Coordinates of C-alpha atoms and ligand atoms in Angstrom, one line a residue:
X992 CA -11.3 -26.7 -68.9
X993 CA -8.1 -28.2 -68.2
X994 CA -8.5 -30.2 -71.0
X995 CA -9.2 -27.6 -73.7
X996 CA -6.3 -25.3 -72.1
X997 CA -3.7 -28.2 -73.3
X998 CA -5.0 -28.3 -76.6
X999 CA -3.8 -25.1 -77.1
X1000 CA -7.4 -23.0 -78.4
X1001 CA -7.3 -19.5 -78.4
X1002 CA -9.7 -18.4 -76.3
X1003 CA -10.6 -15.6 -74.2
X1004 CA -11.2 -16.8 -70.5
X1005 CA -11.8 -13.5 -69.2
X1006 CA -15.0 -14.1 -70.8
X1007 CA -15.8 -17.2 -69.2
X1008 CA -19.2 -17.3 -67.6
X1009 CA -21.2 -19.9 -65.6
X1010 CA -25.3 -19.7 -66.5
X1011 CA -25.9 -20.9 -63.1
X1012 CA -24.4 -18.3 -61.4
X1013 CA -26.5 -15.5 -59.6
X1014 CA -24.0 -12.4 -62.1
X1015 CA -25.6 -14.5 -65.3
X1016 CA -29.0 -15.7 -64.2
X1017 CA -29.7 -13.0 -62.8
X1018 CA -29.7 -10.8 -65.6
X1019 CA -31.4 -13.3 -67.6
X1020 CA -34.1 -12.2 -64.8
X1021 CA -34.0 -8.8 -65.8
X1022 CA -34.7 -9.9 -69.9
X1023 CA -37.5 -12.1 -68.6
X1024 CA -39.1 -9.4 -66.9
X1025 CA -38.7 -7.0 -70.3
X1026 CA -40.0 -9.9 -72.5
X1027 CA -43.0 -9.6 -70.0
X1028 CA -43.5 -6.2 -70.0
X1029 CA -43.4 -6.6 -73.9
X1030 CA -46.3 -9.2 -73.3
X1031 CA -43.8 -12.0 -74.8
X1032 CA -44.5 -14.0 -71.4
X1033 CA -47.4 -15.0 -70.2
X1034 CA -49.0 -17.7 -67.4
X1035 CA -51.8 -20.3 -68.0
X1036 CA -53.1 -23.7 -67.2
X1037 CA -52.3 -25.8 -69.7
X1038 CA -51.8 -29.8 -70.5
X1039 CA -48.0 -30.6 -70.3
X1040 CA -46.0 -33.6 -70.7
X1041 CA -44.7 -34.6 -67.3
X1042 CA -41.9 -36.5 -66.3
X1043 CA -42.8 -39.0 -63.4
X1044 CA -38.6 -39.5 -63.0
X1045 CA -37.4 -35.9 -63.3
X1046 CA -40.8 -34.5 -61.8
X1047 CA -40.7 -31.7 -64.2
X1048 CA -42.9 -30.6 -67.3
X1049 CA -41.2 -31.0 -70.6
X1050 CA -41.3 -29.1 -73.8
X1051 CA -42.6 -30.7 -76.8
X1052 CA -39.4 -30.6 -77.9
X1053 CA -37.8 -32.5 -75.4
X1054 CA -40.2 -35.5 -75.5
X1055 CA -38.5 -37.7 -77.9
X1056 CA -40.9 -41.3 -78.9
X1057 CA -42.7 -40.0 -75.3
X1058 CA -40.1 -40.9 -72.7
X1059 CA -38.1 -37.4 -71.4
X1060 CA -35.0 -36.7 -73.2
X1061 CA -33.1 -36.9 -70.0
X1062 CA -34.8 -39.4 -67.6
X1063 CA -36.1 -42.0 -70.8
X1064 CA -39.3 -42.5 -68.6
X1065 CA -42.9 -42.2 -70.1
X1066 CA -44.3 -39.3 -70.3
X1067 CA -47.4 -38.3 -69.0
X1068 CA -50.6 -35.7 -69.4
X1069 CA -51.2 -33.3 -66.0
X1070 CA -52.8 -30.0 -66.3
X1071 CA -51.3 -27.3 -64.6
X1072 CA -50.4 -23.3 -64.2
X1073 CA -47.2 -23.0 -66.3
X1074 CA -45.2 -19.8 -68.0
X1075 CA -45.0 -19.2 -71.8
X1076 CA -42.8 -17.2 -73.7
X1077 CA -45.0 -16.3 -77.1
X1078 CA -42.7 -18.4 -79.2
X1079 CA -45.6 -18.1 -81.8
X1080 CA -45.8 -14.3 -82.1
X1081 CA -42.9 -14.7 -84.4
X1082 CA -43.7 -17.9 -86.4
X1083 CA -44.0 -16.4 -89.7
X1084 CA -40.5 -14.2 -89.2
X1085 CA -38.6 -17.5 -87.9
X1086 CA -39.7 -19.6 -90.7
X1087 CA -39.1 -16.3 -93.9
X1088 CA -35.6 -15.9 -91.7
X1089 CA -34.5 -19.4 -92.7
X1090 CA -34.4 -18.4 -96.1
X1091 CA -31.3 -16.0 -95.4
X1092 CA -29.7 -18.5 -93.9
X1093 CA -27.3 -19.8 -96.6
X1094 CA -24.5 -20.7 -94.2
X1095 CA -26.7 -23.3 -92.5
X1096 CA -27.2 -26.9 -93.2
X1097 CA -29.9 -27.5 -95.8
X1098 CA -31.3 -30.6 -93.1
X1099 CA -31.6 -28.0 -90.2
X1100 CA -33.2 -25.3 -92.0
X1101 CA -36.0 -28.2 -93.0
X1102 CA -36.2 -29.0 -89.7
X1103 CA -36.9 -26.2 -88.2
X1104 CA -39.2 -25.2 -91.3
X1105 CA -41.5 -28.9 -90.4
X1106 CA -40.9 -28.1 -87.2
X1107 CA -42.9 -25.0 -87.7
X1108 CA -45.2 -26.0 -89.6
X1109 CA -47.0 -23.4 -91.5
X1110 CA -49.9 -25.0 -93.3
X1111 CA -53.0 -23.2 -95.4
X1112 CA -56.1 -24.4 -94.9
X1113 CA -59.6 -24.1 -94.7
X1114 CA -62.0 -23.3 -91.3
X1115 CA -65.4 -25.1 -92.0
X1116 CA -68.9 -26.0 -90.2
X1117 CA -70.2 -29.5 -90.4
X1118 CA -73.4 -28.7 -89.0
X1119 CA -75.5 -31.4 -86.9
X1120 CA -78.5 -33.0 -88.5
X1121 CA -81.9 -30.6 -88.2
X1122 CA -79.4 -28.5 -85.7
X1123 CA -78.1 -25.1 -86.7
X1124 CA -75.3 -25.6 -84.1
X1125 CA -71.9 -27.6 -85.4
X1126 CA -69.0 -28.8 -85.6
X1127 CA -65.8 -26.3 -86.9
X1128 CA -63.3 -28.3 -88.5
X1129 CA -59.8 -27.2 -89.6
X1130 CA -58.3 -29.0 -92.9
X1131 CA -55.2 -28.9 -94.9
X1132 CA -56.7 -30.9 -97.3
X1133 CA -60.4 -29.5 -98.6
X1134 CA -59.5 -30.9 -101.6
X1135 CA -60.5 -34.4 -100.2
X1136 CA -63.9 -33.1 -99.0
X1137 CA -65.9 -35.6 -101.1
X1138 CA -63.8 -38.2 -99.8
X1139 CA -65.0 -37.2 -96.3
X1140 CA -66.3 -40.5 -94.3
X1141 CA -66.2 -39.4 -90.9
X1142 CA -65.7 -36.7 -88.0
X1143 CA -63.4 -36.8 -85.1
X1144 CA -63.2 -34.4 -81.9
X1145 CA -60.4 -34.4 -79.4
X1146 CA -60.4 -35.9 -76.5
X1147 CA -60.7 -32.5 -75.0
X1148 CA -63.1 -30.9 -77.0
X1149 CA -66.1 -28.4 -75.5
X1150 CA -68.6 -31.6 -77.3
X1151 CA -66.9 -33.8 -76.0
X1152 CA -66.8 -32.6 -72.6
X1153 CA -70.1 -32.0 -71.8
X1154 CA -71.5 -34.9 -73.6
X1155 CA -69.0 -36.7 -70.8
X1156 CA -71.0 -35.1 -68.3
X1157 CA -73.7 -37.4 -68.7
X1158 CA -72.4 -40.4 -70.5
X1159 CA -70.0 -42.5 -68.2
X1160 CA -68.6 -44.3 -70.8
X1161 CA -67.5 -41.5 -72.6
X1162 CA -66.0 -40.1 -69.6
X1163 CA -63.9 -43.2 -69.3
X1164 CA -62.6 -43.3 -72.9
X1165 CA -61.2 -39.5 -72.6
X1166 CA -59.8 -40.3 -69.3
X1167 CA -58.0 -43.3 -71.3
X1168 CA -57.1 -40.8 -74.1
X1169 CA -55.4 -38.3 -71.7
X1170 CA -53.2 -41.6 -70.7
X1171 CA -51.2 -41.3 -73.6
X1172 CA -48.3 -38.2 -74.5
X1173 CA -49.1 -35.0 -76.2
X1174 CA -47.0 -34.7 -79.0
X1175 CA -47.6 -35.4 -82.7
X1176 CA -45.2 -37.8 -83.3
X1177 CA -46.9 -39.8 -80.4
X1178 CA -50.1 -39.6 -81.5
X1179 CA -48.8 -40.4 -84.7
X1180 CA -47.5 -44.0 -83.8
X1181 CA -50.6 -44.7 -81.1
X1182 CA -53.2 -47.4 -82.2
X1183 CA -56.4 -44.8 -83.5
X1184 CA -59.0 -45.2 -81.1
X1185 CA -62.6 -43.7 -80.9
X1186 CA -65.9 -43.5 -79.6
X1187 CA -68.8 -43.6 -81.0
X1188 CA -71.2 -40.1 -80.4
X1189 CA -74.2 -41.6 -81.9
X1190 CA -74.7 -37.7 -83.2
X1191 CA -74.2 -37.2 -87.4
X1192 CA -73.3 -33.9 -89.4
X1193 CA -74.1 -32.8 -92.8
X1194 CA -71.5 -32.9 -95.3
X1195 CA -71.1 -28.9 -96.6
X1196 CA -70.9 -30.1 -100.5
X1197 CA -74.6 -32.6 -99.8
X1198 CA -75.9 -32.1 -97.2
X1199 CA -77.7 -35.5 -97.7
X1200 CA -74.7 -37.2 -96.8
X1201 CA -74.5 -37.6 -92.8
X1202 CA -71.7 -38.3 -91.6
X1203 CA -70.9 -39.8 -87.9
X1204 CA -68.7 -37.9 -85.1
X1205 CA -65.8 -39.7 -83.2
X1206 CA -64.3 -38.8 -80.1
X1207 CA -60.6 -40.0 -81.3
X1208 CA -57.2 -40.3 -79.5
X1209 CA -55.6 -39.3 -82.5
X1210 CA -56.7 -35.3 -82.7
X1211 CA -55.3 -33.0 -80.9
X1212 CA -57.4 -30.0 -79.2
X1213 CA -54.6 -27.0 -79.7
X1214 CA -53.9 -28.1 -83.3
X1215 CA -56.5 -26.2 -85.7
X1216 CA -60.4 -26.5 -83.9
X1217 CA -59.8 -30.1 -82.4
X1218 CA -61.7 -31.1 -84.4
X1219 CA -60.9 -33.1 -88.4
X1220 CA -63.1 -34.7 -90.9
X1221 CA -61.7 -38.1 -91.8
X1222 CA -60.7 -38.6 -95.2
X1223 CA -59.3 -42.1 -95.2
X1224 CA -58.3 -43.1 -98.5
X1225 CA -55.8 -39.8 -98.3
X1226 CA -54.5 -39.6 -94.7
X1227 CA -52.9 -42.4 -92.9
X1228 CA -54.2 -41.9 -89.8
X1229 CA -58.1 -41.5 -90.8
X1230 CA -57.4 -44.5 -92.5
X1231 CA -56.1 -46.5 -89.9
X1232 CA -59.3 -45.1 -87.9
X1233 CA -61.3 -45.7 -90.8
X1234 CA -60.2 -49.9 -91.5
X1235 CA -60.7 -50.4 -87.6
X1236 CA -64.4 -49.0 -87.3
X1237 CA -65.5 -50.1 -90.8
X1238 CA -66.2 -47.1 -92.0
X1239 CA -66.3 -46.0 -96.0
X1240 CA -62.9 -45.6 -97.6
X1241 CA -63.4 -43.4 -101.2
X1242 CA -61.1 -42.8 -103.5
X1243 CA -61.2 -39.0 -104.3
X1244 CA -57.5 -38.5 -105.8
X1245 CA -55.9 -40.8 -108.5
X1246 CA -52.7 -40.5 -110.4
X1247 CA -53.0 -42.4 -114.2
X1248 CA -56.1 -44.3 -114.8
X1249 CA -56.1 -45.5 -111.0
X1250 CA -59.8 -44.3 -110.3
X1251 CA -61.6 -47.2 -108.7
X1252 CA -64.2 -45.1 -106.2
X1253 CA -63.7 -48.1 -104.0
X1254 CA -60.0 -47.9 -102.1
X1255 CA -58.0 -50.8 -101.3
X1256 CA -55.3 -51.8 -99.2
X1257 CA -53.9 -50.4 -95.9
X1258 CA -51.7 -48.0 -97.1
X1259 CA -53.4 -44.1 -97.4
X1260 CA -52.5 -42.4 -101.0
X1261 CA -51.0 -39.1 -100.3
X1262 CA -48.8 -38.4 -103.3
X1263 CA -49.8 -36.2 -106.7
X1264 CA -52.5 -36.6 -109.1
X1265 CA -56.0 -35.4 -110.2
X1266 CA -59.1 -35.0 -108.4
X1267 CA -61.4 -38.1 -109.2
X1268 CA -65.2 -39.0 -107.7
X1269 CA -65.6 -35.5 -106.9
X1270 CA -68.5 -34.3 -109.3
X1271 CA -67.1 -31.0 -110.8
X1272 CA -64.2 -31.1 -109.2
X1273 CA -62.6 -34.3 -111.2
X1274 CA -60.1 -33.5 -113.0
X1275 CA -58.9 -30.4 -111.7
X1276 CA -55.1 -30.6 -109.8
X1277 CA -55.1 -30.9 -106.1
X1278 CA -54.5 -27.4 -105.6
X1279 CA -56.8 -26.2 -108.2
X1280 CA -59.8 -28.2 -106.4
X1281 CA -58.5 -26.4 -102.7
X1282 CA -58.6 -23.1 -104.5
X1283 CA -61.9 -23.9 -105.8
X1284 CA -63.4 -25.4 -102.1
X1285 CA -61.7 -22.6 -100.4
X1286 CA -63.6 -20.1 -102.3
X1287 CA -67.0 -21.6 -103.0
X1288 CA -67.1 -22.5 -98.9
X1289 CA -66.3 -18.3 -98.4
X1290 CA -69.0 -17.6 -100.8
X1291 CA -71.9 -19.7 -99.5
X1292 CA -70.4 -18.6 -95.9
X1293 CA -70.1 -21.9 -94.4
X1294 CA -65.7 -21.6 -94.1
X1295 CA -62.5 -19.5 -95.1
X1296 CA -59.0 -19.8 -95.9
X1297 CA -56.9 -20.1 -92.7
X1298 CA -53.1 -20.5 -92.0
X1299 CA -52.1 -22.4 -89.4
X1300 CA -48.6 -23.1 -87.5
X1301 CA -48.0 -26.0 -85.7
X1302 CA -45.3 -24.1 -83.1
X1303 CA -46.7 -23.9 -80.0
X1304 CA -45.2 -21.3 -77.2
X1305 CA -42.4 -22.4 -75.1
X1306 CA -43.6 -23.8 -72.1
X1307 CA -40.7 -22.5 -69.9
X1308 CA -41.8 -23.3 -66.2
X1309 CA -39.7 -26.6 -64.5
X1310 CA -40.1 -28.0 -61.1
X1311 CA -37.0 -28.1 -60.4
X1312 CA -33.9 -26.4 -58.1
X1313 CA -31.1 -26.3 -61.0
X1314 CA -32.8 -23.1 -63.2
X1315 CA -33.3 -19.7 -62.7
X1316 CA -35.9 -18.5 -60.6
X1317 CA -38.6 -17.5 -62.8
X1318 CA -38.7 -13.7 -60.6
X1319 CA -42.2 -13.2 -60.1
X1320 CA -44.6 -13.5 -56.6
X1321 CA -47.8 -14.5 -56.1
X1322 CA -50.0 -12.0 -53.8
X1323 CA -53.4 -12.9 -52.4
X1324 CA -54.6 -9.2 -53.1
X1325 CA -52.5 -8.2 -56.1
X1326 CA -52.3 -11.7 -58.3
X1327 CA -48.9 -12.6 -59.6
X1328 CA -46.3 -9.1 -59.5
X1329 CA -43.0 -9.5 -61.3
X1330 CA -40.2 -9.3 -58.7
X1331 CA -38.8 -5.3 -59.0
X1332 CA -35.2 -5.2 -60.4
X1333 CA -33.9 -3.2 -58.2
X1334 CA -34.6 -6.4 -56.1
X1335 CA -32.9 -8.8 -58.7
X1336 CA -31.1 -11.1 -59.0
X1337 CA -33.8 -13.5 -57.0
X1338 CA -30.9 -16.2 -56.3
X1339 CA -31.0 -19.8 -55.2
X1340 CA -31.2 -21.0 -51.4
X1341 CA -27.9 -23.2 -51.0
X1342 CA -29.6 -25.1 -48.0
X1343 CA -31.4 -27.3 -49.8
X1344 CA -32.9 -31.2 -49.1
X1345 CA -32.8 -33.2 -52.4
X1346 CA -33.7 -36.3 -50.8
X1347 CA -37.4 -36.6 -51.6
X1348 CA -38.7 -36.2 -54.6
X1349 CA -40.0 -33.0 -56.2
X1350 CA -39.1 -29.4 -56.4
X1351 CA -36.6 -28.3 -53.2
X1352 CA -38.3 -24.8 -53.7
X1353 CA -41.9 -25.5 -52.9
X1354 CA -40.6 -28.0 -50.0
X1355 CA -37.6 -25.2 -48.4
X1356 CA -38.9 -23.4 -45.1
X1357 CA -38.2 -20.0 -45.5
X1358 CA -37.3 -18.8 -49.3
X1359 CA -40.6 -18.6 -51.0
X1360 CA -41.9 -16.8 -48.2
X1361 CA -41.4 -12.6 -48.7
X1362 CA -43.5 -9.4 -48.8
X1363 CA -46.0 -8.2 -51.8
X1364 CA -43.2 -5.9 -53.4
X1365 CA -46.8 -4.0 -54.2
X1366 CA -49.2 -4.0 -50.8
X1367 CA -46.5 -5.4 -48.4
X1368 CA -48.4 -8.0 -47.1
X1369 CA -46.9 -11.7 -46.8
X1370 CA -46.8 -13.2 -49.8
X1371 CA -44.9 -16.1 -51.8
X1372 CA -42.5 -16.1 -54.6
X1373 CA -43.2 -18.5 -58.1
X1374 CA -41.3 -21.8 -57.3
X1375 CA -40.7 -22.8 -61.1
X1376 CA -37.5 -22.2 -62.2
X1377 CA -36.9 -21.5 -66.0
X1378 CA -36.4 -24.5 -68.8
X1379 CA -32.4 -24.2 -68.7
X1380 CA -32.7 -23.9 -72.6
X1381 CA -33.6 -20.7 -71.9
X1382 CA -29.8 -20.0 -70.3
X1383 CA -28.6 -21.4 -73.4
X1384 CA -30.7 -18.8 -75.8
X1385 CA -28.7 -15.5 -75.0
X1386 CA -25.5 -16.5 -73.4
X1387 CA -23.4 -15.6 -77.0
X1388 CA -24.8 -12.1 -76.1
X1389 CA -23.2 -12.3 -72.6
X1390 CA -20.0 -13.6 -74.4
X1391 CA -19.8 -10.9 -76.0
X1392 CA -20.1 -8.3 -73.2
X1393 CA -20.5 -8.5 -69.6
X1394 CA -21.2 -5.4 -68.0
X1395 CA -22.4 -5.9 -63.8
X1396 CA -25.4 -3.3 -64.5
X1397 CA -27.4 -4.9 -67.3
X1398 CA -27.3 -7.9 -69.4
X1399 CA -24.9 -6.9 -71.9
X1400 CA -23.5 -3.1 -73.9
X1401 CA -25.8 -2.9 -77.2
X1402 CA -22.9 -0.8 -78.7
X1403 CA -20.3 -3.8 -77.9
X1404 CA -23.1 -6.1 -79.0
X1405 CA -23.4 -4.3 -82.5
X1406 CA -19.9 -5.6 -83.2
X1407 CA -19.6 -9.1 -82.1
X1408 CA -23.0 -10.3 -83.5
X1409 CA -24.5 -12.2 -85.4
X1410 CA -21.7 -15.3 -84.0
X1411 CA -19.6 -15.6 -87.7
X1412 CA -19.3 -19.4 -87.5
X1413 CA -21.2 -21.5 -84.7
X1414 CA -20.7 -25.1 -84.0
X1415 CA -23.2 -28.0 -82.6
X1416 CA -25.1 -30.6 -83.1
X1417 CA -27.7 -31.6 -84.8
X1418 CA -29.6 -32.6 -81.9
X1419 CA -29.9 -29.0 -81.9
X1420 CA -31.5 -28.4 -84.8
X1421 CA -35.4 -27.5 -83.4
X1422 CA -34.2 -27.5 -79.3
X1423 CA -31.5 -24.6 -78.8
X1424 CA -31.0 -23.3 -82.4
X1425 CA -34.9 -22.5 -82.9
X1426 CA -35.0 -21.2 -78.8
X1427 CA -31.8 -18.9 -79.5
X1428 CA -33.3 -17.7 -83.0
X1429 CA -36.3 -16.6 -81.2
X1430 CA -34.7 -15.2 -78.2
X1431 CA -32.6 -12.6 -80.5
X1432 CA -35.8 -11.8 -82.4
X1433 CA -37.3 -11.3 -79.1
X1434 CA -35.1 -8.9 -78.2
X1435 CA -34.7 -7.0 -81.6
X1436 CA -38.2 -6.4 -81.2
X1437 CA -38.0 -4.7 -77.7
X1438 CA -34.9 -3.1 -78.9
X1439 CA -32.7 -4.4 -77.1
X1440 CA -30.2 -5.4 -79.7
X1441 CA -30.1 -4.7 -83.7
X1442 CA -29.1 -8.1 -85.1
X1443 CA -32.3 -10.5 -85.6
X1444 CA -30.6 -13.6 -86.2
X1445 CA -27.5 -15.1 -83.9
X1446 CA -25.7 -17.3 -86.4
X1447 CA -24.7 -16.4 -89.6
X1448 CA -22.6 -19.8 -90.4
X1449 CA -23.9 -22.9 -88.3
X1450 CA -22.1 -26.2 -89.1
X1451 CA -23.4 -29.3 -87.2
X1452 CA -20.3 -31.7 -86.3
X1453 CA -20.9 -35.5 -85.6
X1454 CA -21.4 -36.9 -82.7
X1455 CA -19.1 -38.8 -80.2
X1456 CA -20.2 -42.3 -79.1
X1457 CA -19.7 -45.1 -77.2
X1458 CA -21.5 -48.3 -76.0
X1459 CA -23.0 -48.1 -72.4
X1460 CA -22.5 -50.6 -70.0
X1461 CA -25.0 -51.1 -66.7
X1462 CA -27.2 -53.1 -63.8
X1463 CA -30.4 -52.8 -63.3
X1464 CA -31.2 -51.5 -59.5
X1465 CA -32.9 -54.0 -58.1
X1466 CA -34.4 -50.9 -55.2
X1467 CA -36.4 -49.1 -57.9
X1468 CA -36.0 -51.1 -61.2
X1469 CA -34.0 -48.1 -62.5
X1470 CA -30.4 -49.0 -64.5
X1471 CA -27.1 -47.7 -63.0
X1472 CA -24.4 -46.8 -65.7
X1473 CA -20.5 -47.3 -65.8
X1474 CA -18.3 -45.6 -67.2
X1475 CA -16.0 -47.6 -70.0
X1476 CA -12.9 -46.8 -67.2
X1477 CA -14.9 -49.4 -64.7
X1478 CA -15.6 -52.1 -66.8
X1479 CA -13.9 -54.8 -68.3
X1480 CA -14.5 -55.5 -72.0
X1481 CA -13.8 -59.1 -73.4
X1482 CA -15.6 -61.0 -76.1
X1483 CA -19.1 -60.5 -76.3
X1484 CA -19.6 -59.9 -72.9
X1485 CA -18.3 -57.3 -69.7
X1486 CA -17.7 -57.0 -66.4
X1487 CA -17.3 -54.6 -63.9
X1488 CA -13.8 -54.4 -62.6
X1489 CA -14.3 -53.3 -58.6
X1490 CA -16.7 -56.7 -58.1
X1491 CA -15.7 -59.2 -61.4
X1492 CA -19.6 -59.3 -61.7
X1493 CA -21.1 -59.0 -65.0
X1494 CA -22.8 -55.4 -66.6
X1495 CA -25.0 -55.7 -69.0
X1496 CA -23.6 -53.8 -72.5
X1497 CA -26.2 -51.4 -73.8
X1498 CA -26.2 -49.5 -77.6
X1499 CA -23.7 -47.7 -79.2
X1500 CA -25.2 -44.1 -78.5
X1501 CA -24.2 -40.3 -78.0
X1502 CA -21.7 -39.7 -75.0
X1503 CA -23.4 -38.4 -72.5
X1504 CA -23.0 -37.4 -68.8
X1505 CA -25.8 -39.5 -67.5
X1506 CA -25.0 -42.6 -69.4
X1507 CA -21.6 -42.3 -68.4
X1508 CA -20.3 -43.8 -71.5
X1509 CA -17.8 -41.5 -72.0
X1510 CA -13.7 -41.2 -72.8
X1511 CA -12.1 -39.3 -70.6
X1512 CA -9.8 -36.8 -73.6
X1513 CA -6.6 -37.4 -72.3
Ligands
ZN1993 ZN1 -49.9 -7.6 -52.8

């Protein structure tokens, strides 16, 4: 603060705010508790990505080549009761919004658009040999349907499952799949593996044509059905899948005179061309053949058009102290009963033990325990506190105007927003920047405010680095940083200045607080 007083910016620091403090947090309460009156929040068990270091659930978002963002440890798979804001609900207006986005960067807006995902697809039914039950598939691609060699489940499908029940070995290879992170990219760069059902469907198109179903790693349960037919010459992964189980690769789209049913080579073709080995199909354009699957599958009643999103909703609960208390209790008689706002803000105990592991909250003597605000009786409050993203999603708002009754004056709002220029990073460009868009559509819709997106003008400044210097603690294996101050830099090696001994000198990578590899400004 110091710092940016001597550089001489104009700003207003009558307006300066602190998101962890009880005035902000606490109305951020308040919006919580109208988002879940709106139903925009809502609590389930789900599969997360949890940090062993941090102890906390991560976002999808903020699992980058499956370590945590912060920590750099490996994420893992635990199920648990966690709370969602319905990111989703608002998919389709986030992505069309984009589009009036002019003053953004071109490479954010196609972020946030893959980050999205929107595909159009088509729902089918491979059904089991002499079995009228089956297997519901979702595909981007029914184009490829004659190139179809295979099916694979998730890990986690309802077939799955209870065919574990009373196949061991099954059992163990989904408890090996769930070893592994949740995220796309992940599952994208993990070796394919599979098991073997020893069950076959019917191809739709010929139904003489059986084809065998796969438990796989590489499908994921809340994407489409959980459940894919492999079509390896055209997807990278099914090929991959397909090359390791020996499984028939056929070429079923061909640009030029490149029509060989038989497809070599490790290297899937996913680019343009015409539809080739597909009986009346050939020859027709890749999107002329989906059109054409799509509409003979509704006809004969075996599938229909479907869009998908990849988006999933903001999984918002962290075991952690630094957050805002996610204002809800947990009654024996009544269930979970959102914290009354005359009773807001719920703040933060200050006598807290941080030195074992895990959430202070859940571990604290007294603070979780109150009364039922509905029956009376003893009760305890949620111990999550919320992702601190979400802090981060409304504050502009709270720049703006700060009244001590409510989160902020709509009339004062209607002036100051949308935020005419906004600056950040590009490390931003699917975390905050998609969490904040959402957030002011979120609140638009309850009518809370009139603008629907924050940012008119958003330009994305480099980044700041240095290389990082540090030891490896020999107590728990973990590295210690230095800051550049402590160290002493000479040739190609350094060494730290309070004991002469030698650090070890890391990348060249974004300053950061944790790394310590920063410059001090002056
Ligand atoms: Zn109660």
């Amino acid at each position: 603060k110091a710092q940016l007083k001597r550089l001489g910016f104009a700003l207003d620091w009558s307006r300066e705010l602190a998101t962890c403090e009880p005035d902000y947090y606490g109305q951020e309460q308040a919006l919580f508790l109208d988002l879940y009156k709106a139903g925009l929040v809502y609590r389930k068990e789900s599969a997360v990505n949890w940090d062993p270091v941090d102890m906390t659930v991560l976002a999808n978002e903020q699992v980058i080549d499956g370590r945590g963002w912060r920590s750099g440890a490996l994420v893992e798979k635990r199920k648990l009761n966690q709370w969602f804001l319905k990111i989703t609900q608002f998919a389709d207006e986030l992505l069309a919004g984009l589009g009036e986005l002019k003053n953004w960067p071109e490479k954010v807006r196609l972020m946030q658009e893959n980050w999205i995902g929107k595909s159009q697809g088509l729902r089918c039914t491979f059904r089991f040999v002499d079995s009228s039950d089956g297997i519901e598939v979702y595909t981007t691609r029914p184009d490829t349907m004659f190139g179809a060699s295979f099916v694979a489940i998730a890990a986690d499908h309802p077939f799955a499952r209870k065919m574990a029940e009373s196949v061991p070995e099954l059992a163990d290879f989904i408890a090996e799949c769930k070893q592994g992170g949740t995220t796309a990219a992940e599952l994208e760069t993990a070796e394919k593996k599979g098991f073997n059902t020893g069950y076959s469907v019917e191809h739709p198109l010929k139904k003489s044509w059986h084809l065998p179903v796969y438990v796989a790693n590489f499908v994921l349960m809340d994407y489409g059905t959980g459940a894919v037919f492999g079509c390896p010459a055209h997807d990278q992964r099914d090929l991959d899948f397909a090359r390791k189980y020996e499984l028939p690769v056929t070429r079923v789209v061909a640009e030029g005179d490149e029509t060989d049913p038989v497809f070599h080579g490790n290297e899937a073709y996913t680019g343009p061309g015409r539809i080739v080995n597909s009986e009346w199909l050939d020859g027709m354009t890749i999107d002329e053949a989906k059109a054409d699957i799509i509409a003979k599958a509704a006809h004969e009643g075996w599938g229909q058009a479907e869009t998908q999103y990849r988006l999933r909703d903001w999984g918002v609960s962290r075991q952690r102290y630094w957050g805002t208390p996610i204002p809800f209790i947990h009654c024996a008689d009544c269930g979970v009963v959102p914290v009354p706002k005359s009773q807001l803000p719920v703040t933060l105990p200050e006598d807290v033990d941080f030195k074992t592991p895990g959430n202070p909250l859940l571990r604290h003597p007294t603070w979780r325990h109150v009364d039922c605000p509905q029956c009376g009786k003893a009760a305890e409050r949620e111990t999550d506190t919320l992702d601190t993203f979400v802090d981060s999603s409304w504050y502009f708002l709270r720049f703006a105007s700060q009244p001590s009754d409510r989160p902020f004056d709509p009339e004062v709002i209607k002036q100051w927003l949308p935020v005419e220029q906004y600056i950040g990073g590009i490390e931003h460009a699917i975390l905050h920047l998609l969490y904040a868009r959402f957030w002011t559509r979120a609140l638009n819709h309850i009518g809370l405010i009139d603008v629907k997106e924050p940012f008119a003008s958003l330009f994305t400044q480099g980044m700041v680095t240095h290389e990082t210097y540090s030891r490896i603690d020999p107590a728990n294996g973990q590295p210690i940083y230095f800051s550049p101050a402590e160290v002493e830099r000479g040739g190609e090696t350094a060494k730290l200045k309070a004991d002469g001994q030698p650090v070890e000198i890391g990348r060249v990578i974004k300053m950061s607080k944790s790394k310590k590899n920063v410059v001090d400004p002056d």
